[in-house]
CSV table of C-alpha atoms in Angstrom, one decimal:
chain,number,residue,atom,x,y,z
A,200,MET,CA,-178.3,15.3,-21.0
A,201,SER,CA,-177.0,17.8,-23.3
A,202,THR,CA,-172.8,18.5,-24.1
A,203,PRO,CA,-172.2,21.9,-23.7
A,204,THR,CA,-171.2,23.7,-27.2
A,205,LYS,CA,-167.1,24.5,-27.5
A,206,ASP,CA,-166.9,28.3,-27.6
A,207,PRO,CA,-165.9,29.1,-31.7
A,208,TRP,CA,-164.4,32.1,-30.3
A,209,ALA,CA,-162.2,31.3,-27.9
A,210,ARG,CA,-158.6,30.5,-29.4
A,211,VAL,CA,-160.1,34.5,-31.1
A,212,ARG,CA,-159.9,35.8,-28.1
A,213,ALA,CA,-156.8,34.9,-26.6
A,214,ALA,CA,-155.2,35.8,-29.6
A,215,THR,CA,-156.4,39.9,-29.5
A,216,PRO,CA,-157.8,42.2,-26.7
A,217,ALA,CA,-160.0,43.5,-28.7
A,218,ARG,CA,-163.8,42.7,-28.2
A,219,VAL,CA,-165.1,39.6,-30.4
A,220,GLY,CA,-167.3,37.0,-30.0
A,221,LEU,CA,-168.9,38.3,-26.4
A,222,GLY,CA,-172.1,36.4,-27.0
A,223,ARG,CA,-175.7,37.6,-25.8
A,224,SER,CA,-177.3,37.5,-22.5
A,225,GLY,CA,-181.0,37.0,-23.1
A,226,THR,CA,-182.3,40.1,-24.8
A,227,ALA,CA,-179.2,42.2,-23.9
A,228,LEU,CA,-176.9,43.3,-26.6
A,229,LEU,CA,-173.6,41.4,-24.1
A,230,PRO,CA,-173.6,39.5,-21.2
A,231,THR,CA,-173.3,41.9,-18.0
A,232,LYS,CA,-169.8,41.4,-17.2
A,233,HIS,CA,-168.4,42.1,-20.7
A,234,SER,CA,-171.4,45.4,-20.8
A,235,LEU,CA,-170.1,46.3,-17.3
A,236,GLU,CA,-166.0,46.1,-18.4
A,237,PHE,CA,-167.0,48.1,-22.0
A,238,GLN,CA,-168.7,51.0,-19.3
A,239,TYR,CA,-165.7,50.7,-17.3
A,240,ALA,CA,-163.0,51.2,-20.3
A,241,HIS,CA,-165.1,53.8,-22.3
A,242,ALA,CA,-164.9,55.5,-18.8
A,243,ARG,CA,-160.8,54.9,-18.2
A,244,ALA,CA,-160.7,56.9,-21.5
A,245,ARG,CA,-163.3,59.9,-21.1
A,246,ASP,CA,-161.4,60.5,-18.2
A,247,ALA,CA,-157.4,60.1,-19.7
A,248,VAL,CA,-158.7,62.5,-21.7
A,249,HIS,CA,-159.9,65.0,-19.5
A,250,LYS,CA,-157.6,64.8,-16.9
A,251,GLN,CA,-154.8,67.5,-16.0
A,252,VAL,CA,-151.5,65.9,-15.7
A,253,ASP,CA,-149.8,66.8,-12.3
A,254,LEU,CA,-146.7,68.4,-13.3
A,255,GLU,CA,-145.3,69.0,-9.7
A,256,ARG,CA,-145.1,65.2,-9.8
A,257,LEU,CA,-143.3,64.9,-13.1
A,258,GLU,CA,-140.8,67.1,-12.6
A,259,ASP,CA,-139.9,65.1,-9.3
A,260,ASP,CA,-140.0,61.9,-11.3
A,261,LEU,CA,-137.8,63.7,-14.0
A,262,ALA,CA,-134.8,64.9,-11.4
A,263,PRO,CA,-132.1,65.8,-11.6
A,264,LEU,CA,-132.5,66.5,-15.1
A,265,GLU,CA,-133.7,70.5,-15.8
A,266,VAL,CA,-136.9,71.0,-16.7
A,267,VAL,CA,-138.7,73.8,-18.7
A,268,ARG,CA,-142.7,74.6,-18.3
A,269,VAL,CA,-144.4,75.8,-21.7
A,270,ASN,CA,-148.3,76.4,-22.6
A,271,SER,CA,-149.8,76.1,-25.6
A,272,ALA,CA,-152.1,78.5,-27.2
A,273,ALA,CA,-155.3,76.6,-26.1
A,274,ALA,CA,-155.8,78.8,-22.8
A,275,ASP,CA,-157.9,75.3,-21.1
A,276,ARG,CA,-159.0,71.8,-21.8
A,277,ALA,CA,-162.2,72.1,-23.5
A,278,THR,CA,-160.5,74.7,-25.7
A,279,TYR,CA,-157.8,72.3,-26.4
A,280,LEU,CA,-160.1,69.4,-27.3
A,281,ARG,CA,-162.0,72.3,-29.8
A,282,ARG,CA,-159.2,73.5,-31.3
A,283,PRO,CA,-156.7,71.4,-32.7
A,284,ASP,CA,-154.6,74.1,-34.2
A,285,LEU,CA,-154.1,76.2,-31.2
A,286,GLY,CA,-153.1,73.1,-29.3
A,287,ARG,CA,-149.9,73.4,-31.8
A,288,ARG,CA,-148.2,76.6,-31.5
A,289,LEU,CA,-147.1,78.1,-27.8
A,290,ASP,CA,-148.6,81.0,-26.5
A,291,GLU,CA,-146.9,84.5,-26.0
A,292,GLY,CA,-145.7,84.2,-22.8
A,293,SER,CA,-143.6,80.7,-23.5
A,294,ARG,CA,-142.0,82.2,-26.6
A,295,ILE,CA,-138.2,82.5,-25.9
A,296,SER,CA,-135.9,85.0,-28.7
A,297,PRO,CA,-134.0,82.7,-30.9
A,298,GLU,CA,-131.0,85.2,-29.4
A,299,ILE,CA,-131.0,83.4,-26.4
A,300,SER,CA,-131.4,79.5,-28.1
A,301,ASN,CA,-128.2,77.4,-27.4
A,302,ALA,CA,-128.7,74.7,-30.1
A,303,PRO,CA,-128.6,71.7,-29.3
A,304,ASP,CA,-128.2,68.5,-30.7
A,305,ILE,CA,-131.6,67.3,-29.3
A,306,VAL,CA,-134.7,68.7,-27.2
A,307,PHE,CA,-136.9,66.9,-25.5
A,308,VAL,CA,-140.6,67.9,-25.2
A,309,ILE,CA,-143.0,66.2,-23.1
A,310,ALA,CA,-146.2,66.9,-24.3
A,311,ASP,CA,-149.7,66.2,-22.4
A,312,GLY,CA,-151.6,65.1,-25.7
A,313,LEU,CA,-154.8,62.8,-25.5
A,314,SER,CA,-153.9,60.5,-22.9
A,315,ALA,CA,-152.9,62.4,-19.2
A,316,ASP,CA,-152.3,59.1,-18.0
A,317,ALA,CA,-149.7,57.9,-20.6
A,318,VAL,CA,-147.6,60.7,-19.6
A,319,GLN,CA,-148.0,60.8,-15.9
A,320,THR,CA,-147.1,57.1,-16.1
A,321,HIS,CA,-144.5,56.6,-19.1
A,322,ALA,CA,-143.1,59.5,-20.1
A,323,ALA,CA,-140.7,60.4,-17.4
A,324,ALA,CA,-139.0,56.9,-17.3
A,325,VAL,CA,-139.0,56.9,-21.4
A,326,THR,CA,-137.0,60.1,-20.9
A,327,ARG,CA,-134.7,59.0,-18.8
A,328,ALA,CA,-134.0,56.1,-20.6
A,329,ALA,CA,-133.6,57.6,-24.3
A,330,ILE,CA,-131.3,60.5,-22.6
A,331,GLU,CA,-128.8,57.7,-21.1
A,332,ALA,CA,-128.7,56.2,-24.6
A,333,LEU,CA,-128.1,59.2,-26.2
A,334,GLN,CA,-125.0,60.8,-23.8
A,335,GLU,CA,-122.8,61.6,-27.0
A,336,PHE,CA,-124.8,64.4,-28.0
A,337,THR,CA,-126.2,68.4,-26.5
A,338,ILE,CA,-129.4,67.8,-25.1
A,339,ALA,CA,-131.4,70.9,-24.2
A,340,PRO,CA,-133.3,71.1,-20.9
A,341,VAL,CA,-136.8,68.7,-20.9
A,342,PHE,CA,-139.8,70.9,-22.1
A,343,LEU,CA,-142.7,70.1,-20.4
A,344,ALA,CA,-145.8,71.6,-22.4
A,345,SER,CA,-149.4,71.6,-21.3
A,346,GLN,CA,-153.0,71.4,-23.6
A,347,ALA,CA,-150.3,70.9,-26.6
A,348,ARG,CA,-150.3,68.6,-29.7
A,349,VAL,CA,-147.7,66.7,-31.3
A,350,ALA,CA,-146.7,69.9,-33.5
A,351,ILE,CA,-145.3,72.1,-30.6
A,352,GLY,CA,-142.4,70.7,-30.4
A,353,ASP,CA,-141.5,71.6,-34.1
A,354,GLU,CA,-141.8,75.6,-32.8
A,355,ILE,CA,-139.6,74.8,-29.4
A,356,GLY,CA,-137.5,72.7,-31.7
A,357,ALA,CA,-137.3,76.2,-34.1
A,358,MET,CA,-136.6,78.6,-30.6
A,359,LEU,CA,-134.0,76.6,-29.0
A,360,GLY,CA,-132.0,76.0,-32.7
A,361,ALA,CA,-132.2,72.2,-32.0
A,362,ARG,CA,-130.9,70.1,-34.8
A,363,LEU,CA,-133.9,67.5,-33.6
A,364,VAL,CA,-136.8,67.4,-31.4
A,365,ILE,CA,-138.3,63.6,-29.3
A,366,LEU,CA,-141.6,64.8,-28.2
A,367,LEU,CA,-143.6,62.0,-26.0
A,368,VAL,CA,-147.2,62.7,-26.1
A,369,GLY,CA,-150.2,60.8,-24.8
A,370,GLU,CA,-151.6,59.1,-27.5
A,371,ARG,CA,-155.6,59.2,-28.2
A,372,PRO,CA,-157.0,56.6,-25.5
A,373,GLY,CA,-158.6,53.1,-27.0
A,374,LEU,CA,-161.1,50.7,-24.9
A,375,THR,CA,-158.5,48.7,-24.6
A,376,VAL,CA,-155.6,50.8,-23.2
A,377,ALA,CA,-155.9,54.3,-22.2
A,378,ASP,CA,-152.3,54.9,-21.2
A,379,SER,CA,-150.9,54.6,-24.6
A,380,LEU,CA,-147.4,56.8,-24.8
A,381,GLY,CA,-146.0,57.9,-28.4
A,382,ALA,CA,-142.8,59.7,-29.0
A,383,TYR,CA,-142.8,61.5,-32.0
A,384,ILE,CA,-139.1,62.5,-33.9
A,385,THR,CA,-138.7,65.6,-36.5
A,386,TYR,CA,-135.3,66.4,-37.8
A,387,ARG,CA,-134.6,70.6,-38.6
A,388,PRO,CA,-137.8,71.4,-36.4
A,389,GLU,CA,-139.7,74.7,-38.1
A,390,VAL,CA,-143.3,75.4,-37.5
A,391,GLY,CA,-144.8,74.4,-40.9
A,392,ARG,CA,-143.1,70.7,-40.5
A,393,ARG,CA,-145.7,67.8,-42.3
A,394,ASP,CA,-146.8,64.6,-40.6
A,395,SER,CA,-144.9,62.4,-43.2
A,396,GLU,CA,-141.5,64.3,-42.0
A,397,ARG,CA,-141.8,62.5,-39.0
A,398,ASN,CA,-141.2,59.0,-37.2
A,399,CYS,CA,-143.9,57.6,-34.6
A,400,ILE,CA,-143.0,55.3,-32.0
A,401,SER,CA,-146.3,53.9,-31.0
A,402,ASN,CA,-148.0,51.9,-28.1
A,403,ILE,CA,-145.6,52.2,-25.5
A,404,HIS,CA,-147.6,51.1,-22.7
A,405,GLY,CA,-147.3,48.0,-19.8
A,406,GLN,CA,-150.3,45.9,-21.6
A,407,GLY,CA,-148.6,44.4,-24.1
A,408,GLY,CA,-147.3,47.5,-25.3
A,409,LEU,CA,-143.2,48.7,-25.8
A,410,ASP,CA,-141.3,48.2,-22.6
A,411,TYR,CA,-139.2,51.4,-22.0
A,412,ALA,CA,-135.8,49.7,-22.8
A,413,THR,CA,-137.2,48.8,-26.1
A,414,ALA,CA,-139.0,52.5,-27.0
A,415,ALA,CA,-135.6,53.9,-25.9
A,416,ARG,CA,-133.7,51.8,-27.9
A,417,LYS,CA,-136.1,52.8,-31.2
A,418,ILE,CA,-136.1,56.9,-30.0
A,419,ALA,CA,-131.7,56.4,-29.8
A,420,TRP,CA,-131.4,54.7,-33.6
A,421,LEU,CA,-133.8,57.0,-35.5
A,422,THR,CA,-132.1,59.8,-33.2
A,423,ARG,CA,-128.7,58.6,-34.6
A,424,GLU,CA,-130.0,57.8,-38.1
A,425,ALA,CA,-131.6,61.0,-38.3
A,426,LEU,CA,-128.8,62.8,-37.8
A,427,ARG,CA,-126.4,61.3,-39.6
A,428,ILE,CA,-128.4,61.3,-43.0
A,429,GLY,CA,-130.4,64.6,-42.2
A,430,VAL,CA,-133.8,63.3,-42.3
A,431,THR,CA,-137.0,62.0,-41.0
A,432,GLY,CA,-139.9,61.1,-41.8
A,433,THR,CA,-141.4,58.4,-44.4
A,434,ALA,CA,-137.5,58.7,-46.2
A,435,LEU,CA,-136.2,57.1,-43.2
A,436,LYS,CA,-137.4,53.7,-41.9
A,437,GLU,CA,-136.7,51.6,-38.9
A,438,ASP,CA,-134.1,48.5,-39.9
A,439,ALA,CA,-135.8,45.3,-38.4
A,440,GLU,CA,-132.2,43.3,-38.4
A,441,VAL,CA,-130.7,46.4,-36.6
A,442,LEU,CA,-133.2,46.7,-34.0
A,443,GLY,CA,-134.5,42.8,-34.2
A,444,ASP,CA,-138.4,44.3,-33.8
A,445,THR,CA,-140.8,45.4,-36.0
A,446,ALA,CA,-140.9,48.3,-38.2
A,447,VAL,CA,-142.5,51.9,-36.8
A,448,ASP,CA,-145.4,53.2,-37.3
A,449,MET,CA,-146.3,56.6,-39.1
A,450,LEU,CA,-148.6,57.8,-37.6
A,451,PRO,CA,-150.0,61.4,-38.2
A,452,ASP,CA,-151.4,64.0,-35.6
C-alpha cells in the first residue's frame, strides 16, 4: 500500500490568494473544482466591469451628505471602455462656471471606474470615514461621476476651486478580487495633471485588503500632509512609522 505524497505546494497556497500548484486531472489542464472556481472568478470580474452603479442606492448610503451627480463625456458603458480619454473629462451638461465655485479645501469624487461592485460595496463607508477624520477642513458636496476615470476628479476640483481632490474609484477587477476600491489624492487639481502628481491607496476591500478605518486613516494623513506642504505624488511619501503600516502604492490610471 503506497503512502500519500505530501503536497509540496500547500504552504505556498496558504500564503497567497494566487492560483499556484493546482495540479492536473487526467488529460485536463486543471481539476474540475479549480476550473469551475476560475470560471466563476472570471465571470465576476466581467460583471463588475460591465455593471452599472445603482446611484439611487449609493445616494441613500451617503445620506445625509449632499450629493451632486455628473457624467463623463463617454455617453455609455461601451464608449467608456473603448475611449478612456472621454472618461477623464466631464460632459458639457456637467460643467459649472468657475464664478459659482466655493473654493473648498477638499472635494470627494466617487467614480464608477472599472468595478461597479467596488463602488457599490465600499465607497460610501470609506467616504464617510474619511470625512469624519477631516472635519477641520471645508468639504464640498460629494460628486458621483458616471462612466468616469481618475482624471475626471481634476476637472471637478478645478471647477470648484478646491485645494485638493480625493477620488474613490472601482479598480480594474482581478481573478482574485473583483470589488477593490482605490483612492487617488491630488493637490491643486487641474486638467492635465500627471499620474506622478497623485498619491494612490489601493486594495480597499473585504477579502484581505485594507479595511475602511485603515483606508480613511491613510487618506486623512496624506491629505493633511498634502495641504501642509503643498504637494502630492512622488514628492509625498507615507510615513509608515506614523501610520504603523506599509507604504502607499503609486499606481497609474
